[in-house]
Short mmCIF file of C-alpha atoms and ligand atoms in Angstrom, two decimals:
data_model
loop_
_atom_site.label_atom_id
_atom_site.label_comp_id
_atom_site.label_asym_id
_atom_site.label_seq_id
_atom_site.Cartn_x
_atom_site.Cartn_y
_atom_site.Cartn_z
CA MET O 5 -0.13 -0.13 0.34
CA ALA O 6 3.15 2.38 1.34
CA ASN O 7 4.80 2.30 -2.66
CA ILE O 8 1.43 2.62 -4.08
CA ILE O 9 0.66 5.70 -2.93
CA LYS O 10 4.37 6.96 -2.74
CA LYS O 11 4.13 5.75 -6.17
CA ILE O 12 0.67 8.29 -7.85
CA SER O 13 2.64 11.37 -5.58
CA GLN O 14 5.63 10.44 -7.29
CA LYS O 15 3.69 12.42 -10.04
CA THR O 16 1.42 14.92 -8.08
CA PRO O 17 3.27 18.23 -9.37
CA LYS O 18 5.08 19.76 -7.25
CA ASN O 19 5.76 23.34 -9.68
CA ILE O 20 2.52 24.79 -11.39
CA ALA O 21 3.03 27.86 -13.12
CA ILE O 22 -1.02 29.32 -14.30
CA ILE O 23 -1.79 32.39 -16.99
CA MET O 24 -4.58 33.45 -15.45
CA ASP O 25 -5.63 34.54 -18.82
CA GLY O 26 -9.12 36.16 -19.67
CA ASN O 27 -10.99 38.74 -17.36
CA GLY O 28 -10.74 41.31 -19.57
CA ARG O 29 -13.37 38.99 -21.69
CA TRP O 30 -15.07 37.97 -18.12
CA ALA O 31 -16.33 41.67 -16.99
CA ILE O 32 -17.13 42.43 -21.39
CA ALA O 33 -18.67 39.43 -20.95
CA ASN O 34 -20.87 40.64 -17.79
CA SER O 35 -21.15 43.94 -18.92
CA LEU O 36 -18.49 44.55 -16.58
CA ASN O 37 -15.34 47.62 -16.54
CA VAL O 38 -12.25 45.53 -17.33
CA SER O 39 -10.89 46.21 -14.19
CA LYS O 40 -14.16 44.24 -12.53
CA GLY O 41 -12.45 40.91 -13.99
CA HIS O 42 -9.37 41.74 -12.72
CA LYS O 43 -11.34 41.92 -9.08
CA GLN O 44 -13.01 39.19 -9.66
CA GLY O 45 -9.67 37.45 -10.87
CA VAL O 46 -8.42 38.23 -7.55
CA GLU O 47 -11.44 36.52 -5.92
CA VAL O 48 -9.86 33.24 -7.59
CA VAL O 49 -5.88 33.78 -6.53
CA ARG O 50 -7.59 32.63 -3.38
CA ALA O 51 -9.19 29.54 -3.35
CA ILE O 52 -6.81 27.87 -5.63
CA VAL O 53 -3.54 28.88 -3.47
CA GLU O 54 -5.84 27.38 -0.08
CA GLU O 55 -6.39 24.27 -2.86
CA SER O 56 -2.29 24.55 -3.28
CA ILE O 57 -1.27 23.93 -0.03
CA ARG O 58 -3.87 22.14 0.29
CA GLN O 59 -2.06 19.63 -1.73
CA ASN O 60 0.95 19.84 -0.65
CA ILE O 61 2.29 21.42 -3.67
CA ASP O 62 6.00 23.33 -3.56
CA SER O 63 5.91 26.23 -5.88
CA LEU O 64 2.81 28.61 -7.85
CA THR O 65 4.15 30.93 -10.19
CA LEU O 66 0.93 33.87 -10.65
CA TYR O 67 0.88 35.03 -14.40
CA ALA O 68 -0.17 39.31 -13.05
CA PHE O 69 1.58 41.04 -15.78
CA SER O 70 4.10 41.35 -17.65
CA SER O 71 6.39 43.52 -19.77
CA GLU O 72 4.12 43.46 -22.52
CA ASN O 73 0.36 44.75 -20.42
CA TRP O 74 2.43 47.91 -19.67
CA SER O 75 1.11 48.99 -23.41
CA ARG O 76 -2.17 48.93 -21.45
CA PRO O 77 -4.08 51.84 -21.89
CA LYS O 78 -3.37 53.63 -18.65
CA PRO O 79 -7.02 53.61 -16.65
CA GLU O 80 -6.56 49.47 -16.76
CA ILE O 81 -2.89 49.86 -16.09
CA GLU O 82 -4.30 52.25 -13.27
CA ALA O 83 -7.00 51.06 -11.75
CA ILE O 84 -3.84 46.45 -11.59
CA LYS O 85 -1.78 49.42 -9.59
CA GLN O 86 -4.27 50.04 -6.79
CA LEU O 87 -5.05 46.32 -7.17
CA VAL O 88 -1.77 44.83 -6.16
CA LEU O 89 -1.85 46.88 -3.24
CA LYS O 90 -5.09 46.29 -2.20
CA ALA O 91 -4.45 42.38 -3.02
CA ILE O 92 -1.57 42.41 -0.90
CA GLU O 93 -3.15 44.47 2.09
CA ASP O 94 -5.75 42.24 2.11
CA GLN O 95 -4.52 38.50 2.03
CA VAL O 96 -1.11 38.91 3.42
CA PRO O 97 -2.34 38.49 7.19
CA GLU O 98 -4.01 35.20 5.61
CA LEU O 99 -0.84 34.26 3.99
CA THR O 100 1.61 34.48 6.73
CA GLU O 101 -1.35 32.79 8.76
CA GLN O 102 -0.65 29.54 6.41
CA LYS O 103 2.81 29.71 6.08
CA VAL O 104 2.57 31.52 2.61
CA LYS O 105 6.48 32.67 0.97
CA LEU O 106 5.11 35.43 -1.54
CA LYS O 107 7.78 36.49 -3.95
CA PHE O 108 6.91 39.14 -6.57
CA PHE O 109 9.84 39.02 -9.63
CA GLY O 110 9.87 40.50 -13.34
CA HIS O 111 10.81 43.83 -13.51
CA THR O 112 9.04 45.82 -10.46
CA ASP O 113 10.24 48.86 -9.94
CA ASP O 114 8.76 49.74 -12.90
CA PHE O 115 5.23 50.09 -10.56
CA GLY O 116 6.92 52.85 -8.40
CA GLU O 117 7.52 53.59 -4.95
CA LYS O 118 4.34 52.84 -3.24
CA ILE O 119 4.64 49.43 -4.83
CA ILE O 120 8.05 48.20 -4.26
CA LYS O 121 7.60 48.98 -0.20
CA LYS O 122 4.30 47.41 -0.22
CA ILE O 123 6.42 44.29 -2.34
CA LYS O 124 9.12 44.06 0.75
CA GLU O 125 6.53 44.73 3.21
CA ALA O 126 4.91 41.80 1.63
CA GLU O 127 7.99 39.50 1.72
CA ASN O 128 9.11 40.04 5.32
CA ALA O 129 6.11 39.36 6.01
CA THR O 130 5.66 36.42 4.87
CA PHE O 131 9.08 35.07 5.34
CA SER O 132 9.03 31.03 7.00
CA GLU O 133 11.34 28.80 6.78
CA ASN O 134 9.65 25.82 5.71
CA PRO O 135 7.09 27.31 4.18
CA SER O 136 3.74 25.30 3.09
CA LEU O 137 3.61 26.71 -0.26
CA GLN O 138 6.23 28.85 -2.19
CA LEU O 139 3.67 31.88 -4.12
CA ASN O 140 6.06 33.70 -6.80
CA VAL O 141 4.15 36.43 -8.70
CA ALA O 142 5.38 37.01 -11.69
CA LEU O 143 4.68 41.42 -12.29
CA GLY O 144 6.48 43.55 -14.47
CA TYR O 145 8.12 39.68 -16.27
CA GLY O 146 8.66 39.04 -19.53
CA GLY O 147 11.14 36.00 -20.92
CA ARG O 148 12.62 37.30 -23.34
CA GLN O 149 13.44 40.56 -21.03
CA ASP O 150 15.23 38.12 -18.25
CA ILE O 151 16.50 35.76 -20.78
CA VAL O 152 18.39 38.90 -21.55
CA ASP O 153 18.81 40.60 -18.31
CA LEU O 154 20.61 37.65 -16.70
CA THR O 155 23.42 37.51 -19.93
CA LYS O 156 23.65 40.49 -19.45
CA GLU O 157 25.13 39.38 -16.07
CA ILE O 158 26.87 36.53 -17.25
CA SER O 159 29.16 37.85 -19.77
CA SER O 160 29.57 40.81 -17.32
CA ARG O 161 30.34 38.60 -13.70
CA VAL O 162 32.67 36.83 -16.93
CA GLN O 163 34.22 40.07 -18.00
CA GLN O 164 35.16 40.53 -13.90
CA GLY O 165 37.03 37.45 -14.35
CA LYS O 166 34.42 36.45 -11.46
CA ILE O 167 32.72 33.06 -13.00
CA GLN O 168 35.17 31.24 -15.99
CA LEU O 169 32.96 30.52 -18.84
CA SER O 170 33.40 26.72 -18.52
CA ASP O 171 30.99 27.72 -15.02
CA ILE O 172 28.66 28.63 -17.02
CA ASN O 173 25.82 25.20 -17.04
CA GLU O 174 21.75 24.95 -16.84
CA ASP O 175 22.17 25.84 -13.40
CA LEU O 176 23.83 29.15 -13.45
CA VAL O 177 21.64 30.16 -16.38
CA ASN O 178 19.34 29.56 -13.45
CA GLU O 179 21.08 30.96 -10.67
CA TYR O 180 20.81 33.81 -12.76
CA SER O 181 16.84 34.21 -14.13
CA CYS O 182 15.34 36.12 -11.56
CA SER O 183 12.10 33.69 -11.59
CA PRO O 184 12.39 31.49 -8.57
CA VAL O 185 11.72 28.34 -10.02
CA SER O 186 13.54 26.41 -11.71
CA ASN O 187 11.47 23.87 -13.11
CA VAL O 188 7.50 24.33 -14.55
CA ASP O 189 6.20 20.43 -14.27
CA LEU O 190 2.52 21.67 -15.05
CA LEU O 191 1.52 25.43 -16.58
CA ILE O 192 -1.85 26.40 -17.12
CA ARG O 193 -3.32 28.95 -19.33
CA THR O 194 -6.98 29.94 -18.67
CA GLY O 195 -9.43 32.92 -21.32
CA GLY O 196 -9.00 29.77 -23.79
CA ASP O 197 -5.58 31.23 -26.29
CA ARG O 198 -2.88 28.57 -26.88
CA ARG O 199 -0.09 29.97 -26.83
CA ILE O 200 2.98 30.79 -23.29
CA SER O 201 3.14 35.09 -24.38
CA ASN O 202 6.18 35.32 -22.85
CA PHE O 203 6.06 33.75 -19.47
CA LEU O 204 8.98 31.58 -17.80
CA LEU O 205 10.52 30.78 -21.37
CA TYR O 206 13.47 29.06 -20.21
CA GLN O 207 11.98 27.07 -17.49
CA VAL O 208 9.05 24.89 -19.17
CA ALA O 209 11.18 23.29 -21.34
CA TYR O 210 9.77 20.19 -19.87
CA SER O 211 6.43 21.03 -18.67
CA GLU O 212 3.06 19.76 -19.15
CA ILE O 213 0.37 22.60 -20.38
CA LEU O 214 -2.88 22.44 -20.52
CA PHE O 215 -5.43 25.14 -21.81
CA VAL O 216 -8.54 26.14 -20.31
CA ASP O 217 -11.17 28.01 -21.88
CA LYS O 218 -12.69 29.58 -19.10
CA TYR O 219 -11.87 32.67 -18.73
CA TRP O 220 -10.07 33.29 -15.18
CA PRO O 221 -12.58 34.70 -12.76
CA ASP O 222 -14.57 31.53 -13.65
CA PHE O 223 -12.37 29.23 -13.07
CA SER O 224 -12.91 27.01 -9.65
CA LYS O 225 -11.01 25.14 -7.17
CA GLU O 226 -12.24 22.06 -9.26
CA ASP O 227 -10.66 22.87 -12.32
CA PHE O 228 -7.99 22.85 -10.45
CA ILE O 229 -8.53 20.16 -8.69
CA LYS O 230 -9.55 18.66 -12.30
CA CYS O 231 -5.81 19.53 -14.48
CA ILE O 232 -3.53 18.43 -11.38
CA ALA O 233 -5.55 15.39 -11.96
CA ASN O 234 -4.95 15.57 -16.36
CA PHE O 235 -0.97 15.85 -15.01
CA LYS O 236 -1.26 13.02 -13.07
CA LYS O 237 -2.30 10.64 -15.97
CA VAL O 238 0.55 11.90 -18.33
CA SER O 239 4.17 9.90 -19.50
CA ARG O 240 6.62 12.36 -18.73
CA ARG O 241 9.17 11.02 -20.82
CA PHE O 242 11.79 13.46 -20.60
CA GLY O 243 13.68 12.17 -23.64
CA LYS O 244 13.93 8.41 -22.94
CA ARG O 245 13.17 5.39 -24.26
CA VAL O 246 10.75 4.40 -21.05
C1 IPE N 330 -5.19 38.29 -17.94
O1 IPE N 330 -6.81 38.92 -18.48
C2 IPE N 330 -4.80 39.78 -16.76
C3 IPE N 330 -3.42 40.76 -16.72
C4 IPE N 330 -3.60 40.88 -18.45
C5 IPE N 330 -3.36 41.76 -16.35
P1 IPE N 330 -6.50 39.30 -19.85
O2 IPE N 330 -7.04 40.91 -18.77
O3 IPE N 330 -5.50 39.50 -20.02
O4 IPE N 330 -8.29 39.69 -19.46
P2 IPE N 330 -7.81 39.01 -21.44
O5 IPE N 330 -7.40 38.38 -21.99
O6 IPE N 330 -8.18 40.83 -22.35
O7 IPE N 330 -10.35 38.26 -21.20
C1 IPE N 331 -0.39 37.06 -20.88
O1 IPE N 331 -2.12 37.17 -21.36
C2 IPE N 331 0.00 37.71 -19.16
C3 IPE N 331 -1.00 37.91 -18.03
C4 IPE N 331 -2.15 36.96 -17.63
C5 IPE N 331 -0.76 38.45 -17.25
P1 IPE N 331 -2.15 38.61 -22.42
O2 IPE N 331 -3.66 38.13 -22.52
O3 IPE N 331 -1.15 39.97 -21.64
O4 IPE N 331 -1.63 37.76 -23.44
P2 IPE N 331 -1.65 37.89 -24.83
O5 IPE N 331 -1.65 39.59 -25.23
O6 IPE N 331 -2.86 36.88 -25.20
O7 IPE N 331 -1.15 37.29 -25.60
MG1 MG N 332 -5.33 38.25 -22.40
#
Protein backbone atom coordinates (compact mmCIF):
# COMPACT_ATOMS: atom_id res chain seq x y z
CA MET A 1 0.00 0.00 0.00
CA ALA A 2 2.74 2.41 1.01
CA ASN A 3 4.44 1.76 -2.31
CA ILE A 4 1.31 2.53 -4.29
CA ILE A 5 0.80 5.78 -2.40
CA LYS A 6 4.43 6.70 -3.05
CA LYS A 7 4.05 6.01 -6.77
CA ILE A 8 0.95 8.14 -7.10
CA SER A 9 2.25 11.00 -5.00
CA GLN A 10 5.45 11.09 -7.05
CA LYS A 11 3.31 12.17 -9.98
CA THR A 12 1.81 15.15 -8.20
CA PRO A 13 3.14 18.31 -9.83
CA LYS A 14 5.60 19.99 -7.48
CA ASN A 15 5.78 23.28 -9.30
CA ILE A 16 2.71 24.75 -10.97
CA ALA A 17 2.58 27.95 -13.01
CA ILE A 18 -0.54 29.70 -14.24
CA ILE A 19 -1.16 32.23 -17.01
CA MET A 20 -4.28 33.78 -15.53
CA ASP A 21 -5.87 35.02 -18.73
CA GLY A 22 -9.40 36.17 -19.57
CA ASN A 23 -10.20 38.87 -17.01
CA GLY A 24 -11.04 41.44 -19.67
CA ARG A 25 -13.29 39.15 -21.72
CA TRP A 26 -15.03 37.94 -18.56
CA ALA A 27 -15.81 41.55 -17.62
CA ILE A 28 -17.10 42.37 -21.09
CA ALA A 29 -19.23 39.21 -21.17
CA ASN A 30 -20.76 40.32 -17.87
CA SER A 31 -21.25 43.94 -19.02
CA LEU A 32 -18.68 45.16 -16.51
CA ASN A 33 -15.65 47.41 -16.63
CA VAL A 34 -12.39 45.54 -17.36
CA SER A 35 -11.05 46.49 -13.91
CA LYS A 36 -13.90 44.47 -12.36
CA GLY A 37 -12.58 41.45 -14.22
CA HIS A 38 -9.15 41.91 -12.66
CA LYS A 39 -10.81 42.34 -9.24
CA GLN A 40 -12.72 39.09 -9.65
CA GLY A 41 -9.47 37.44 -10.77
CA VAL A 42 -7.87 38.23 -7.41
CA GLU A 43 -10.65 36.33 -5.65
CA VAL A 44 -9.86 33.24 -7.68
CA VAL A 45 -6.19 33.44 -6.65
CA ARG A 46 -7.22 33.05 -3.03
CA ALA A 47 -9.07 29.77 -3.75
CA ILE A 48 -6.24 28.34 -5.86
CA VAL A 49 -3.63 29.17 -3.21
CA GLU A 50 -5.73 27.39 -0.61
CA GLU A 51 -6.06 24.29 -2.77
CA SER A 52 -2.32 24.31 -3.59
CA ILE A 53 -1.55 24.18 0.13
CA ARG A 54 -4.06 21.37 0.60
CA GLN A 55 -2.46 19.39 -2.27
CA ASN A 56 1.07 19.90 -0.90
CA ILE A 57 2.28 21.72 -4.00
CA ASP A 58 5.80 23.15 -3.51
CA SER A 59 5.40 26.27 -5.60
CA LEU A 60 2.67 28.15 -7.40
CA THR A 61 3.88 30.78 -9.87
CA LEU A 62 1.30 33.25 -11.16
CA TYR A 63 1.57 35.54 -14.17
CA ALA A 64 -0.01 38.77 -12.96
CA PHE A 65 1.41 41.39 -15.36
CA SER A 66 3.69 40.95 -18.35
CA SER A 67 6.33 43.31 -19.72
CA GLU A 68 4.02 43.73 -22.72
CA ASN A 69 1.02 44.64 -20.55
CA TRP A 70 2.54 48.12 -20.12
CA SER A 71 1.08 48.92 -23.53
CA ARG A 72 -2.47 48.63 -22.14
CA PRO A 73 -4.63 51.75 -21.62
CA LYS A 74 -3.43 53.93 -18.72
CA PRO A 75 -6.69 53.63 -16.68
CA GLU A 76 -6.45 49.82 -16.83
CA ILE A 77 -2.83 49.88 -15.65
CA GLU A 78 -3.79 52.26 -12.84
CA ALA A 79 -6.63 49.95 -11.79
CA ILE A 80 -4.24 46.97 -11.76
CA LYS A 81 -1.74 48.92 -9.62
CA GLN A 82 -4.47 49.75 -7.09
CA LEU A 83 -5.57 46.11 -7.08
CA VAL A 84 -2.03 44.91 -6.42
CA LEU A 85 -1.81 47.23 -3.42
CA LYS A 86 -5.19 46.17 -2.12
CA ALA A 87 -4.57 42.45 -2.74
CA ILE A 88 -1.32 42.63 -0.75
CA GLU A 89 -3.02 44.51 2.10
CA ASP A 90 -5.98 42.13 2.22
CA GLN A 91 -4.21 38.84 1.71
CA VAL A 92 -0.87 39.10 3.50
CA PRO A 93 -2.27 38.44 7.01
CA GLU A 94 -3.97 35.27 5.76
CA LEU A 95 -0.91 34.17 3.77
CA THR A 96 1.27 34.70 6.85
CA GLU A 97 -1.09 32.61 8.92
CA GLN A 98 -1.05 29.90 6.24
CA LYS A 99 2.79 29.96 6.28
CA VAL A 100 2.92 30.82 2.59
CA LYS A 101 6.19 32.34 1.40
CA LEU A 102 5.46 35.15 -1.04
CA LYS A 103 7.89 36.35 -3.70
CA PHE A 104 7.42 38.88 -6.50
CA PHE A 105 9.66 38.78 -9.56
CA GLY A 106 10.13 40.71 -12.81
CA HIS A 107 10.84 44.42 -13.31
CA THR A 108 8.82 45.32 -10.21
CA ASP A 109 10.72 48.62 -9.88
CA ASP A 110 8.69 49.99 -12.80
CA PHE A 111 5.60 49.96 -10.56
CA GLY A 112 6.83 52.85 -8.43
CA GLU A 113 7.82 53.50 -4.82
CA LYS A 114 4.49 52.69 -3.20
CA ILE A 115 4.22 49.20 -4.70
CA ILE A 116 7.94 48.45 -4.24
CA LYS A 117 7.59 49.25 -0.53
CA LYS A 118 4.45 47.13 -0.17
CA ILE A 119 6.09 44.21 -1.98
CA LYS A 120 9.12 44.31 0.32
CA GLU A 121 6.92 44.44 3.41
CA ALA A 122 4.79 41.56 2.13
CA GLU A 123 7.84 39.44 1.31
CA ASN A 124 9.33 40.07 4.74
CA ALA A 125 6.04 39.40 6.53
CA THR A 126 5.57 36.10 4.74
CA PHE A 127 9.10 34.83 5.11
CA SER A 128 8.94 31.30 6.36
CA GLU A 129 11.81 28.81 6.68
CA ASN A 130 9.55 25.86 6.08
CA PRO A 131 6.68 27.27 4.00
CA SER A 132 3.43 25.45 3.28
CA LEU A 133 3.71 26.90 -0.24
CA GLN A 134 6.10 29.11 -2.19
CA LEU A 135 3.85 31.63 -3.96
CA ASN A 136 5.62 33.50 -6.76
CA VAL A 137 3.99 36.41 -8.54
CA ALA A 138 5.35 37.60 -11.89
CA LEU A 139 4.86 41.36 -12.05
CA GLY A 140 6.25 43.33 -14.96
CA TYR A 141 7.83 40.09 -16.11
CA GLY A 142 8.90 38.99 -19.59
CA GLY A 143 10.71 35.75 -20.34
CA ARG A 144 12.81 37.29 -23.10
CA GLN A 145 13.68 40.26 -20.91
CA ASP A 146 14.80 37.85 -18.19
CA ILE A 147 17.07 36.00 -20.61
CA VAL A 148 18.57 39.30 -21.83
CA ASP A 149 19.08 40.52 -18.25
CA LEU A 150 20.75 37.32 -17.07
CA THR A 151 22.96 37.18 -20.17
CA LYS A 152 24.20 40.70 -19.41
CA GLU A 153 24.77 39.84 -15.75
CA ILE A 154 26.68 36.61 -16.48
CA SER A 155 28.74 38.30 -19.23
CA SER A 156 29.67 41.11 -16.89
CA ARG A 157 30.83 38.62 -14.23
CA VAL A 158 32.91 36.80 -16.84
CA GLN A 159 34.41 40.12 -17.95
CA GLN A 160 35.35 40.92 -14.35
CA GLY A 161 36.92 37.49 -13.97
CA LYS A 162 34.46 36.55 -11.22
CA ILE A 163 33.26 33.49 -13.11
CA GLN A 164 34.83 31.42 -15.86
CA LEU A 165 33.20 30.58 -19.19
CA SER A 166 33.37 26.94 -18.17
CA ASP A 167 31.21 27.74 -15.11
CA ILE A 168 28.27 28.55 -17.35
CA ASN A 169 25.77 25.72 -17.34
CA GLU A 170 22.01 25.20 -16.97
CA ASP A 171 22.15 25.58 -13.19
CA LEU A 172 24.00 28.88 -13.43
CA VAL A 173 21.45 30.23 -15.91
CA ASN A 174 18.72 29.28 -13.43
CA GLU A 175 20.61 30.99 -10.66
CA TYR A 176 20.82 34.26 -12.58
CA SER A 177 17.25 34.16 -13.83
CA CYS A 178 14.86 36.35 -11.82
CA SER A 179 12.42 33.44 -11.71
CA PRO A 180 12.24 31.82 -8.27
CA VAL A 181 11.18 28.55 -9.90
CA SER A 182 13.59 26.70 -12.18
CA ASN A 183 11.40 23.86 -13.43
CA VAL A 184 7.68 24.10 -14.01
CA ASP A 185 5.95 20.70 -13.94
CA LEU A 186 2.51 21.89 -14.91
CA LEU A 187 1.65 25.09 -16.77
CA ILE A 188 -2.01 26.07 -16.95
CA ARG A 189 -3.38 28.84 -19.19
CA THR A 190 -6.99 29.90 -18.85
CA GLY A 191 -8.92 32.06 -21.30
CA GLY A 192 -8.89 29.73 -24.30
CA ASP A 193 -5.73 30.91 -26.10
CA ARG A 194 -2.95 28.45 -26.73
CA ARG A 195 0.24 30.40 -26.31
CA ILE A 196 2.93 31.17 -23.75
CA SER A 197 2.86 34.99 -24.05
CA ASN A 198 6.47 35.39 -22.90
CA PHE A 199 6.07 33.52 -19.59
CA LEU A 200 8.96 31.51 -18.07
CA LEU A 201 10.46 30.57 -21.44
CA TYR A 202 13.49 28.77 -20.00
CA GLN A 203 11.60 27.11 -17.17
CA VAL A 204 8.78 25.50 -19.20
CA ALA A 205 11.17 23.36 -21.28
CA TYR A 206 9.55 20.14 -19.98
CA SER A 207 6.27 21.38 -18.55
CA GLU A 208 3.00 19.66 -19.24
CA ILE A 209 0.82 22.42 -20.65
CA LEU A 210 -2.92 22.54 -20.09
CA PHE A 211 -5.09 25.09 -21.85
CA VAL A 212 -8.42 25.75 -20.22
CA ASP A 213 -11.19 27.53 -22.11
CA LYS A 214 -12.74 29.20 -19.08
CA TYR A 215 -11.87 32.82 -18.33
CA TRP A 216 -9.71 33.17 -15.21
CA PRO A 217 -12.51 34.71 -13.04
CA ASP A 218 -14.61 31.58 -13.76
CA PHE A 219 -11.78 29.14 -12.99
CA SER A 220 -12.67 27.19 -9.85
CA LYS A 221 -10.99 25.01 -7.29
CA GLU A 222 -12.65 22.03 -9.03
CA ASP A 223 -11.12 23.06 -12.38
CA PHE A 224 -7.73 23.25 -10.70
CA ILE A 225 -8.20 19.80 -9.16
CA LYS A 226 -9.09 18.47 -12.63
CA CYS A 227 -5.88 19.96 -14.08
CA ILE A 228 -3.82 18.21 -11.40
CA ALA A 229 -5.68 14.96 -12.06
CA ASN A 230 -4.96 15.30 -15.80
CA PHE A 231 -1.30 15.92 -15.09
CA LYS A 232 -1.14 12.71 -13.08
CA LYS A 233 -2.29 10.69 -16.11
CA VAL A 234 0.51 11.93 -18.35
CA SER A 235 3.63 9.88 -18.99
CA ARG A 236 6.62 12.20 -18.72
CA ARG A 237 9.52 10.78 -20.70
CA PHE A 238 12.04 13.65 -20.78
CA GLY A 239 13.36 12.35 -24.07
CA LYS A 240 13.99 8.85 -22.77
CA ARG A 241 12.72 5.57 -24.18
CA VAL A 242 10.53 4.24 -21.36
C1 LIG B 1 -5.17 38.66 -17.82
O1 LIG B 1 -6.43 38.99 -18.28
C2 LIG B 1 -4.67 39.64 -16.80
C3 LIG B 1 -3.64 40.56 -17.28
C4 LIG B 1 -3.06 40.48 -18.42
C5 LIG B 1 -3.26 41.64 -16.39
P1 LIG B 1 -6.63 39.91 -19.56
O2 LIG B 1 -6.84 41.30 -19.10
O3 LIG B 1 -5.55 39.71 -20.54
O4 LIG B 1 -7.98 39.33 -20.11
P2 LIG B 1 -8.38 39.18 -21.64
O5 LIG B 1 -7.38 38.25 -22.26
O6 LIG B 1 -8.32 40.55 -22.23
O7 LIG B 1 -9.75 38.62 -21.62
C1 LIG C 1 -0.67 37.03 -20.54
O1 LIG C 1 -1.88 37.46 -20.98
C2 LIG C 1 -0.20 37.86 -19.40
C3 LIG C 1 -0.90 37.65 -18.14
C4 LIG C 1 -1.85 36.78 -17.92
C5 LIG C 1 -0.45 38.48 -17.05
P1 LIG C 1 -2.03 38.54 -22.14
O2 LIG C 1 -3.49 38.77 -22.30
O3 LIG C 1 -1.20 39.72 -21.87
O4 LIG C 1 -1.42 37.78 -23.38
P2 LIG C 1 -1.77 37.91 -24.92
O5 LIG C 1 -1.76 39.37 -25.25
O6 LIG C 1 -3.13 37.32 -25.10
O7 LIG C 1 -0.73 37.11 -25.61
MG1 LIG D 1 -5.38 38.39 -22.10
